[in-house]
mmCIF file with all atom_site columns, C-alpha atoms in Angstrom:
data_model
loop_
_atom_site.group_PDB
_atom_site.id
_atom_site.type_symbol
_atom_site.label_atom_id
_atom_site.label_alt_id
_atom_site.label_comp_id
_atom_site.label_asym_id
_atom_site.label_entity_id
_atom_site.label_seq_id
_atom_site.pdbx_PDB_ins_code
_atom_site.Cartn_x
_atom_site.Cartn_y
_atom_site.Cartn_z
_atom_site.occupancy
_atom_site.B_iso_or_equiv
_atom_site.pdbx_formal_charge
_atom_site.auth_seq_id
_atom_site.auth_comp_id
_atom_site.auth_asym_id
_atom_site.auth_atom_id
_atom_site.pdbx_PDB_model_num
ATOM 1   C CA . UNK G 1 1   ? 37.535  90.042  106.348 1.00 90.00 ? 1   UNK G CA 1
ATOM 2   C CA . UNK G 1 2   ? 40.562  88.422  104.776 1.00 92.00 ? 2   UNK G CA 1
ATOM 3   C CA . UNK G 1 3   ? 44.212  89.211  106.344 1.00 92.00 ? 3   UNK G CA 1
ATOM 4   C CA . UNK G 1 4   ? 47.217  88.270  104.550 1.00 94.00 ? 4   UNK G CA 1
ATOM 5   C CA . UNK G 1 5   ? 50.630  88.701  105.571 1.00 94.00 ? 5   UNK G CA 1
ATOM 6   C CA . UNK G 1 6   ? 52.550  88.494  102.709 1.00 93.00 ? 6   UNK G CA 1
ATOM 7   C CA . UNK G 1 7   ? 56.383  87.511  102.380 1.00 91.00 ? 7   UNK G CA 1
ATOM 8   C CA . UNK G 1 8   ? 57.962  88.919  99.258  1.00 89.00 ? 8   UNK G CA 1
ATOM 9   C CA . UNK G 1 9   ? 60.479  88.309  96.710  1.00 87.00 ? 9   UNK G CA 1
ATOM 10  C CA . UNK G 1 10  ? 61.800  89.730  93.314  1.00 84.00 ? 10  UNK G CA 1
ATOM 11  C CA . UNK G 1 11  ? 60.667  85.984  91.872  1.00 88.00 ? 11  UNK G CA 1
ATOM 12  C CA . UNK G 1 12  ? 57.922  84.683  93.914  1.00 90.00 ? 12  UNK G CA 1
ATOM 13  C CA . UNK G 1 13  ? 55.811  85.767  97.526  1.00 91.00 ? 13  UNK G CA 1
ATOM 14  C CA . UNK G 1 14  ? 54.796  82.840  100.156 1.00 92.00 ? 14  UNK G CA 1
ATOM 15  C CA . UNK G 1 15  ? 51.557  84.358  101.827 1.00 93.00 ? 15  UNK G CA 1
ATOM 16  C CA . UNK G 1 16  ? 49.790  83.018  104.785 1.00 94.00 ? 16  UNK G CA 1
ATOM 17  C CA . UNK G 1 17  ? 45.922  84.345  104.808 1.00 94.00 ? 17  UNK G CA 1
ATOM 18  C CA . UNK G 1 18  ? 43.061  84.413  107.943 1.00 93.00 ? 18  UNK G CA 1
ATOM 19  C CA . UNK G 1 19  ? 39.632  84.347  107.416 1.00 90.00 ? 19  UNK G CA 1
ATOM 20  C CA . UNK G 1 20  ? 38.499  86.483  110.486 1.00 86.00 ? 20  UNK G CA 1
ATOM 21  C CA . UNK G 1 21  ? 34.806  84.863  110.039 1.00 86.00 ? 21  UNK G CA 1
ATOM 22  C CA . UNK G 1 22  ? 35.907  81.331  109.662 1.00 89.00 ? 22  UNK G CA 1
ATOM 23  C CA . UNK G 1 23  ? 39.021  81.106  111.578 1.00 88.00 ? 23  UNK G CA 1
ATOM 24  C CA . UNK G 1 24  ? 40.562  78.783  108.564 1.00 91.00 ? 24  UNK G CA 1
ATOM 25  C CA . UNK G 1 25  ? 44.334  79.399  107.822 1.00 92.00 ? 25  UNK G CA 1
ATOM 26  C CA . UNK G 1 26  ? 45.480  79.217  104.259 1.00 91.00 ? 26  UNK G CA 1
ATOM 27  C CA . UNK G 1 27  ? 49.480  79.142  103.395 1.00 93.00 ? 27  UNK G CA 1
ATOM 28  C CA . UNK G 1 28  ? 50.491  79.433  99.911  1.00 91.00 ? 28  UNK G CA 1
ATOM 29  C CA . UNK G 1 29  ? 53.725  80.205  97.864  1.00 91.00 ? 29  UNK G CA 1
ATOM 30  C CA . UNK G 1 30  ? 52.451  82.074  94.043  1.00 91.00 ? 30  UNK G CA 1
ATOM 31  C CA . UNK G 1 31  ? 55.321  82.588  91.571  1.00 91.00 ? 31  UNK G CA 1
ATOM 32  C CA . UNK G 1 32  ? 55.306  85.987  89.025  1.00 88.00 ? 32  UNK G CA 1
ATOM 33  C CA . UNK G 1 33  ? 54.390  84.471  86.511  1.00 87.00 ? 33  UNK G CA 1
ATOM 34  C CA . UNK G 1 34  ? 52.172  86.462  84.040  1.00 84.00 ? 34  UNK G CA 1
ATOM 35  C CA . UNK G 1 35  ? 48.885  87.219  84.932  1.00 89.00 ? 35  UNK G CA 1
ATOM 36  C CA . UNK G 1 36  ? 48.866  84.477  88.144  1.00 90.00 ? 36  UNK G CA 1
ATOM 37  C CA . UNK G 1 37  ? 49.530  87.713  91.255  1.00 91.00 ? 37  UNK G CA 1
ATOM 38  C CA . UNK G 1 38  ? 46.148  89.443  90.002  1.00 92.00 ? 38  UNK G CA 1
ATOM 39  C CA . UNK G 1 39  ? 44.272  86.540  89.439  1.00 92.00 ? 39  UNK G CA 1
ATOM 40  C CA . UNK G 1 40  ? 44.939  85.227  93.042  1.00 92.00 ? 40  UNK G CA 1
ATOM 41  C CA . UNK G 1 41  ? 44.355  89.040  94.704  1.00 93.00 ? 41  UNK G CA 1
ATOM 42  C CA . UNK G 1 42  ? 41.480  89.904  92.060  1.00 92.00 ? 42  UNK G CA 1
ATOM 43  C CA . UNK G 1 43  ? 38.973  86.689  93.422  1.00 92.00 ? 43  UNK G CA 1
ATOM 44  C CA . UNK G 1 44  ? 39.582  87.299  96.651  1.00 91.00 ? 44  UNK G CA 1
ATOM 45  C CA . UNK G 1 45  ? 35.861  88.211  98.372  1.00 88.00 ? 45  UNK G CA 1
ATOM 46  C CA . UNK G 1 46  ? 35.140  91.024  101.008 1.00 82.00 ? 46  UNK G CA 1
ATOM 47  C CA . UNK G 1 47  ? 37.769  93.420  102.385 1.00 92.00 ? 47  UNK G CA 1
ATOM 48  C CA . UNK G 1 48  ? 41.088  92.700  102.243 1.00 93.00 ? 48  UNK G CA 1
ATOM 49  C CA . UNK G 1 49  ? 43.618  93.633  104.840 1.00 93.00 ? 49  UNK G CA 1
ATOM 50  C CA . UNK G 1 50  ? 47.674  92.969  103.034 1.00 95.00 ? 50  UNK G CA 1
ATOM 51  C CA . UNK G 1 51  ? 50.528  93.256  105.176 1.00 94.00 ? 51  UNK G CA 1
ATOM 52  C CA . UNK G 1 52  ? 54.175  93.373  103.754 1.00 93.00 ? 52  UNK G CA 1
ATOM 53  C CA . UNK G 1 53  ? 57.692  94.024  104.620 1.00 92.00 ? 53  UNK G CA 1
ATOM 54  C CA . UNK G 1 54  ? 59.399  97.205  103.046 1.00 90.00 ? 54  UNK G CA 1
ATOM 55  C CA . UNK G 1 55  ? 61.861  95.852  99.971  1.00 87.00 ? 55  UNK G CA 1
ATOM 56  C CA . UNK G 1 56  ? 62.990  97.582  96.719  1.00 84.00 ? 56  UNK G CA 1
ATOM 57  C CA . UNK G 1 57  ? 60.801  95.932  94.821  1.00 83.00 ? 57  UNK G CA 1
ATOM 58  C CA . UNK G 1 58  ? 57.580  96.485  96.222  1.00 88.00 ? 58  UNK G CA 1
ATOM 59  C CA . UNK G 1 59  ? 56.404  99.290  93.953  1.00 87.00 ? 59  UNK G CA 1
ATOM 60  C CA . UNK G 1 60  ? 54.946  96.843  91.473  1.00 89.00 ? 60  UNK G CA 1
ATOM 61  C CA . UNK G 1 61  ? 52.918  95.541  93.991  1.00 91.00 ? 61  UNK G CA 1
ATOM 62  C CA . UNK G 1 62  ? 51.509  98.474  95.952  1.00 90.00 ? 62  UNK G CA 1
ATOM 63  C CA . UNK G 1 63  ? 50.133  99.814  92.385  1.00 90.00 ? 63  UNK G CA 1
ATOM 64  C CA . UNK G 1 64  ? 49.083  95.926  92.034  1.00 91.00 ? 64  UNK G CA 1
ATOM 65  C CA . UNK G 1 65  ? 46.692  96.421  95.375  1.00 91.00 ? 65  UNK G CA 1
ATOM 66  C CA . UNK G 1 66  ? 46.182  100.165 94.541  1.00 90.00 ? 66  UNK G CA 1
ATOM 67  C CA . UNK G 1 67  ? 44.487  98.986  91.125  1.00 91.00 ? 67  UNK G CA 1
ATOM 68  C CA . UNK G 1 68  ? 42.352  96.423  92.571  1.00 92.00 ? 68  UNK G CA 1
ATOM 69  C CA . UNK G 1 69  ? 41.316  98.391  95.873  1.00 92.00 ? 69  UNK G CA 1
ATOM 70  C CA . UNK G 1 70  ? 42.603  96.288  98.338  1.00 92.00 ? 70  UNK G CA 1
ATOM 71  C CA . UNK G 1 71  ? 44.959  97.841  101.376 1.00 92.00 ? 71  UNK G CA 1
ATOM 72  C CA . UNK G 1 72  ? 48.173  97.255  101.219 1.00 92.00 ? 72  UNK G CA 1
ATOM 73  C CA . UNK G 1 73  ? 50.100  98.145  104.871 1.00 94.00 ? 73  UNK G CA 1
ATOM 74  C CA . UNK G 1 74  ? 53.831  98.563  104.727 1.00 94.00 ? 74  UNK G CA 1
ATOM 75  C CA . UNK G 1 75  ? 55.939  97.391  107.462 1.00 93.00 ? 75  UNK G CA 1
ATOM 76  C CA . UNK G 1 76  ? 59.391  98.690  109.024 1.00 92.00 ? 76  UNK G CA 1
ATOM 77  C CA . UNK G 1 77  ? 61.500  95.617  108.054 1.00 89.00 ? 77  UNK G CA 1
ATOM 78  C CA . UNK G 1 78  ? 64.165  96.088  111.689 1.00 88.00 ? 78  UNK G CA 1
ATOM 79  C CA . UNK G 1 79  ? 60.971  96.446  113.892 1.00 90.00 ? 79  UNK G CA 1
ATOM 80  C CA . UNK G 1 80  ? 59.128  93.482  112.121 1.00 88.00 ? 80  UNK G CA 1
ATOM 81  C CA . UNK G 1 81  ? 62.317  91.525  112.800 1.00 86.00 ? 81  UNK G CA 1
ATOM 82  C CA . UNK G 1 82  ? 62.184  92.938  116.886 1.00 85.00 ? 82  UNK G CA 1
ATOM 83  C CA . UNK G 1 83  ? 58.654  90.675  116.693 1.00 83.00 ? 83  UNK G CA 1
ATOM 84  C CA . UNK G 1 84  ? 60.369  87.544  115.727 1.00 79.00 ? 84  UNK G CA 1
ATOM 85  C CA . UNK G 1 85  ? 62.484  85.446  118.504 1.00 75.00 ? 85  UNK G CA 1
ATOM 86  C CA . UNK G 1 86  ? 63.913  83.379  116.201 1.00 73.00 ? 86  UNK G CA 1
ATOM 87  C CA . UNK G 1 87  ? 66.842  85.123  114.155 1.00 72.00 ? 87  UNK G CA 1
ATOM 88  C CA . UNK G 1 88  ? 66.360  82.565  111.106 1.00 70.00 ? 88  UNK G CA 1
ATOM 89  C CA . UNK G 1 89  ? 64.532  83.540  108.109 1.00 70.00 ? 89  UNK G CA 1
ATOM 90  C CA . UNK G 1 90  ? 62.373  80.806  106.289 1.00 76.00 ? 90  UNK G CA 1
ATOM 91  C CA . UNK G 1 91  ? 59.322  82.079  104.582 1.00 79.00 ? 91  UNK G CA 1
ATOM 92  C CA . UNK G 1 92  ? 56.382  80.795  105.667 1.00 85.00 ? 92  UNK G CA 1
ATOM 93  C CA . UNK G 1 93  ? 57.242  81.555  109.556 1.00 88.00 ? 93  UNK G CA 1
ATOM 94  C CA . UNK G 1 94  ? 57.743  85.138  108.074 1.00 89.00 ? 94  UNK G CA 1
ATOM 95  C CA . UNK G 1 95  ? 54.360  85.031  106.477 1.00 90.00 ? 95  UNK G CA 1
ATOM 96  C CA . UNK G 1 96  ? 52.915  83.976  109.717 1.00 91.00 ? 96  UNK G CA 1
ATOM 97  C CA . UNK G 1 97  ? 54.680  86.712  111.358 1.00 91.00 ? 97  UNK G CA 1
ATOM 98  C CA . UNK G 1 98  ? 53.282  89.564  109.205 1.00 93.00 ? 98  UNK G CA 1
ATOM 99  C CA . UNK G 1 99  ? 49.662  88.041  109.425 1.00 91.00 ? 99  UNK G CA 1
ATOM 100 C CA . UNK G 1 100 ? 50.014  87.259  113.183 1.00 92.00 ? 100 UNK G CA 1
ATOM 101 C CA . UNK G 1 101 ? 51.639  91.327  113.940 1.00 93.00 ? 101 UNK G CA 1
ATOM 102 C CA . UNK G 1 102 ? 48.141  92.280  111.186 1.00 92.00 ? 102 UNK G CA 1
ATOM 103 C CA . UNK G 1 103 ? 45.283  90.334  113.715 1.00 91.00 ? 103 UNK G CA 1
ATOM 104 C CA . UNK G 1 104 ? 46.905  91.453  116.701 1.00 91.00 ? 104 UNK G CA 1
ATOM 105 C CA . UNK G 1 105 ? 47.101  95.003  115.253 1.00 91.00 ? 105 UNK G CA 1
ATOM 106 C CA . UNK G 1 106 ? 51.168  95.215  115.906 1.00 92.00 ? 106 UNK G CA 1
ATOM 107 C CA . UNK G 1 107 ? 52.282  95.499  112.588 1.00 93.00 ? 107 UNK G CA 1
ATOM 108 C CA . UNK G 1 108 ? 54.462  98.292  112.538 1.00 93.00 ? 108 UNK G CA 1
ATOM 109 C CA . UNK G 1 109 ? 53.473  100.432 109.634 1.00 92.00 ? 109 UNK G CA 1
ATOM 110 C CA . UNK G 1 110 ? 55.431  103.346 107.517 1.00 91.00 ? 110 UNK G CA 1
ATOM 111 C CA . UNK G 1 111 ? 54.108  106.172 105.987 1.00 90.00 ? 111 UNK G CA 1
ATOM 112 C CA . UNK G 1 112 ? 54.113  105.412 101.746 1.00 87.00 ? 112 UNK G CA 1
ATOM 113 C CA . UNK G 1 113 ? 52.657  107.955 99.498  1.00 86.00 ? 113 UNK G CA 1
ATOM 114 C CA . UNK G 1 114 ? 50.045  107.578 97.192  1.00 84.00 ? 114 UNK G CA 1
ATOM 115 C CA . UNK G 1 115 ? 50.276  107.851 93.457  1.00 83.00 ? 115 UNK G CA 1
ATOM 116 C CA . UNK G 1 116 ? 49.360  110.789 92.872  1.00 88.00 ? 116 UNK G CA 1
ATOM 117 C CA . UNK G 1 117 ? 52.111  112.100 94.907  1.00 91.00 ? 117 UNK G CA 1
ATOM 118 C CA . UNK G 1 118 ? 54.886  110.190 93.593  1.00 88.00 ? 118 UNK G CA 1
ATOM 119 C CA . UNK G 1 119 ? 53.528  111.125 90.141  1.00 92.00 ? 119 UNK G CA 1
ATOM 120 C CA . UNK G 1 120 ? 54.357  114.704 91.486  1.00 95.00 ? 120 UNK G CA 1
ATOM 121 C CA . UNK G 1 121 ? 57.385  114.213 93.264  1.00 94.00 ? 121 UNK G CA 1
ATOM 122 C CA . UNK G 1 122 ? 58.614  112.833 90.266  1.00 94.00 ? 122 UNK G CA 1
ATOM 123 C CA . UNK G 1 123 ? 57.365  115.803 88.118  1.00 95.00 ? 123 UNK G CA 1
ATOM 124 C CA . UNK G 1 124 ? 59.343  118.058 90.680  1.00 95.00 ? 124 UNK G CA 1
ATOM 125 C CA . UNK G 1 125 ? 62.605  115.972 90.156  1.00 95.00 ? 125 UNK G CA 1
ATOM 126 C CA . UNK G 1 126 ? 62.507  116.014 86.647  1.00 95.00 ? 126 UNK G CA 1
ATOM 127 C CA . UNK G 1 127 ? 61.706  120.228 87.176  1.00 95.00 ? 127 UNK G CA 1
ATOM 128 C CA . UNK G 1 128 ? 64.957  120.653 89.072  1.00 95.00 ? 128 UNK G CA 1
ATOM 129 C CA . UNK G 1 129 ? 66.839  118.963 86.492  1.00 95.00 ? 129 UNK G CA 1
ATOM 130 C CA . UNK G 1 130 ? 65.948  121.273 83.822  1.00 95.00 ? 130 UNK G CA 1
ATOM 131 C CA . UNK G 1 131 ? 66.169  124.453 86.263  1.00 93.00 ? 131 UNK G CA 1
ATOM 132 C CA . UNK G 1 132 ? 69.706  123.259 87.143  1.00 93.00 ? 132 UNK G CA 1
ATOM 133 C CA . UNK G 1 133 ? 70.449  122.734 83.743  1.00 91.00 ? 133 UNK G CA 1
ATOM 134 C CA . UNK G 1 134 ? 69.240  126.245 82.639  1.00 90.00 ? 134 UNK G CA 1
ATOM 135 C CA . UNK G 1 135 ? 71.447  127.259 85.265  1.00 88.00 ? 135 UNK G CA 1
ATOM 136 C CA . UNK G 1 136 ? 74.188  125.413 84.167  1.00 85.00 ? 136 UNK G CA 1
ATOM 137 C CA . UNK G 1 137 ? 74.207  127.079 80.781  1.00 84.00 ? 137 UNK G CA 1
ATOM 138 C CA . UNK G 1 138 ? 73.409  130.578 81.917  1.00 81.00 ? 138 UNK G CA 1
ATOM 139 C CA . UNK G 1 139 ? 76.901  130.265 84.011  1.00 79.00 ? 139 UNK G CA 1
ATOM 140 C CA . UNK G 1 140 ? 78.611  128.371 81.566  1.00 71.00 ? 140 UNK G CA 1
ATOM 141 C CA . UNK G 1 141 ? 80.024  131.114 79.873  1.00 63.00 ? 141 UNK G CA 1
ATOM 142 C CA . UNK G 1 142 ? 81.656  132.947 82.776  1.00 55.00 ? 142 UNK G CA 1
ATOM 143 C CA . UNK G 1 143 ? 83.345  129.908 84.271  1.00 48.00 ? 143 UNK G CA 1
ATOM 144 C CA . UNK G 1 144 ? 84.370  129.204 80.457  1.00 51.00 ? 144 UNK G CA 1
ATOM 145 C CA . UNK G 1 145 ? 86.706  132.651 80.644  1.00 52.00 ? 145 UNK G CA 1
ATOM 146 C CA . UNK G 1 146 ? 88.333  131.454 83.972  1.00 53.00 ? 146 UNK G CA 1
ATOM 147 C CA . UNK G 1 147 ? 90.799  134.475 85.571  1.00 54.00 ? 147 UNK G CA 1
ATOM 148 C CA . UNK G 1 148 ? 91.755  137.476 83.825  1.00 56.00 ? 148 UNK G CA 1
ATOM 149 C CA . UNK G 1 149 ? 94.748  137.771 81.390  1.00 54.00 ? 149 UNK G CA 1
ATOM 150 C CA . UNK G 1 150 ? 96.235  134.210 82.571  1.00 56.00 ? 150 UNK G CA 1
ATOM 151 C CA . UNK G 1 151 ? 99.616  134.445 81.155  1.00 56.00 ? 151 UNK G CA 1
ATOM 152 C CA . UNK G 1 152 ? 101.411 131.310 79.265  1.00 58.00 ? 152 UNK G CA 1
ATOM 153 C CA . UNK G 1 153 ? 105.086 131.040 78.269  1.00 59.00 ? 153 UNK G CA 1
ATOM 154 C CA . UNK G 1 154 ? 106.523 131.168 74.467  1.00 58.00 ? 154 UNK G CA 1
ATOM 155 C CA . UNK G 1 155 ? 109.167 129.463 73.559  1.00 57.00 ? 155 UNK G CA 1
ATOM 156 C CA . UNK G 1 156 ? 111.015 132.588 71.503  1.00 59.00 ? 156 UNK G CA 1
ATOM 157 C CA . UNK G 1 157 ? 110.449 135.005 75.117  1.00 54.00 ? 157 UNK G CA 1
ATOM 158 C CA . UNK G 1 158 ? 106.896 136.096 74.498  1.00 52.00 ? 158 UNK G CA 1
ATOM 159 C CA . UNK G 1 159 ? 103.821 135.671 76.581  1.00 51.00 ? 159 UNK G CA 1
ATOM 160 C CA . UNK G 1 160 ? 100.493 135.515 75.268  1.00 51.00 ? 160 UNK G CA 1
ATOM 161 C CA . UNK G 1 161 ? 97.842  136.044 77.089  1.00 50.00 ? 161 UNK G CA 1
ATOM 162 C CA . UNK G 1 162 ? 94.732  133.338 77.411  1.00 50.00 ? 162 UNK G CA 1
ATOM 163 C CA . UNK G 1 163 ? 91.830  136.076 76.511  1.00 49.00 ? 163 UNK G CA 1
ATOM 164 C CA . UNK G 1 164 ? 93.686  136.212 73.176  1.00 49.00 ? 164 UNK G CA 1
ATOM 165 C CA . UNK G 1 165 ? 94.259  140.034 73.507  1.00 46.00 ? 165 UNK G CA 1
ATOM 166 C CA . UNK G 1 166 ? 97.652  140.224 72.207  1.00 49.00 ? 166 UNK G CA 1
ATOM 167 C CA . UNK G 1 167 ? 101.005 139.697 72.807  1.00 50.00 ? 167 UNK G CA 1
ATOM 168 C CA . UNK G 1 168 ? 103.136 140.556 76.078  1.00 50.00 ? 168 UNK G CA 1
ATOM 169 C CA . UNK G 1 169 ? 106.967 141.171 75.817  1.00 53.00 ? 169 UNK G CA 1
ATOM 170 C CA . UNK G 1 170 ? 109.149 139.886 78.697  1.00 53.00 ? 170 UNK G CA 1
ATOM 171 C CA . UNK G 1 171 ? 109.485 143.944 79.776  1.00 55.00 ? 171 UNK G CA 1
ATOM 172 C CA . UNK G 1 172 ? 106.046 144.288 79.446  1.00 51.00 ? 172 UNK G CA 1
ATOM 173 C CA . UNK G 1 173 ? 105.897 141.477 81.665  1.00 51.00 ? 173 UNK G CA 1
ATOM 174 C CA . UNK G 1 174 ? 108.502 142.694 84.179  1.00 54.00 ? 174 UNK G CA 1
ATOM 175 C CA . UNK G 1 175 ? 107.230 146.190 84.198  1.00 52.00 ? 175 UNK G CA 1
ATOM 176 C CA . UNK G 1 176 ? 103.659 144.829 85.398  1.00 52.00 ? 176 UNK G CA 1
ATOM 177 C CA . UNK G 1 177 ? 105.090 142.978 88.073  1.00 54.00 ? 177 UNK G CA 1
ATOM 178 C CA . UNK G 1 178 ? 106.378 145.636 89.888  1.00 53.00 ? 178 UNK G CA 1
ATOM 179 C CA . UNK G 1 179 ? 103.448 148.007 89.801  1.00 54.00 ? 179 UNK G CA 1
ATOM 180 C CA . UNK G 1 180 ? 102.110 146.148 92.481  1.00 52.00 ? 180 UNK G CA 1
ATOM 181 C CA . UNK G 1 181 ? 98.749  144.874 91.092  1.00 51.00 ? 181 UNK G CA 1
ATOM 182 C CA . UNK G 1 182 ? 100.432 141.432 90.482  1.00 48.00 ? 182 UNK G CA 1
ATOM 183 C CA . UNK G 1 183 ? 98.911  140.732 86.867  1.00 50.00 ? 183 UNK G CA 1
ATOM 184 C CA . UNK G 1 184 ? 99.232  141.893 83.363  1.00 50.00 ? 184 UNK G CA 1
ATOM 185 C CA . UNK G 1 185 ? 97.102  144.211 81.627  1.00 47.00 ? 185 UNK G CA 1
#
């Protein structure tokens, strides 16, 4: 069985790799480049065992392993960090982390969900969008008429009245006021 503890990066990923039969230790640094990523994972024989550190972008490469059948573990990034002594990063030591926390079996994994349900998680986000939208439109039109009979001023002593009803003399006005209801009708 191969384990590989795998540091990585938007432009590159520095990997150190055990051979639990031979006991050899490879370390390696393969750039994104095209097609190089699956050529490297894609020879590798027998099971593989990948360990990495949670990152944004990570996604490419879990579908990466997902496609050619190899596990991929993902690790909390704080309690990988609780492993290490040292507080400075350099890549290779944090390759040999990963793989050393992977044959010891320390490495402190996260749940990640499979395809098929972030294929429907994202069906269900794009679902609510169009629900609240719907809903949106449905209850457009009463926020559209706002309060009742909203009275604005005219400059020649008029009122008119925002539901476009009609027009509203100053009495009219007055006389509404003081039947106690507090707006026009």
């Amino acid at each position: 069985m191969r384990i590989i503890g795998c540091d990585l990066y938007a432009r590159q990923q520095t990997i150190a790799m055990l051979d639990s039969d031979t006991g050899e230790l490879v370390e390696k640094t393969l750039e994104h480049d095209g097609e190089k990523v699956r050529e490297f994972y894609a020879v590798l024989p027998g099971p593989v065992l990948v360990g990495i550190e949670a990152t944004g972008s990570m996604h490419w490469f879990l579908k990466l392993m997902e496609e050619l059948k190899i596990e991929c573990r993902v690790g909390h990034p704080a309690k990988i960090r609780e492993a290490e002594t040292r507080k400075q990063k350099h890549d290779r030591r944090d390759a040999r982390l990963l793989l050393k926390l992977l044959a010891e079996n320390r490495f402190p994994s996260i749940w990640m969900p499979s395809t098929e349900q972030r294929d429907l998680r994202t069906l269900l986000r794009h679902r609510h969008q169009w629900v609240r939208l719907r809903t949106q439109v449905q209850n457009g039109p009463t926020k559209t008429v706002g309060p009742p009979l909203t009275p604005l001023p005219d400059p020649q002593g008029y009122w008119c009245l925002v539901r476009g009803c009609g027009w509203v003399t100053n009495e009219t006005k007055t006389r509404s006021k003081n039947s106690g209801r507090g707006r026009l009708r």
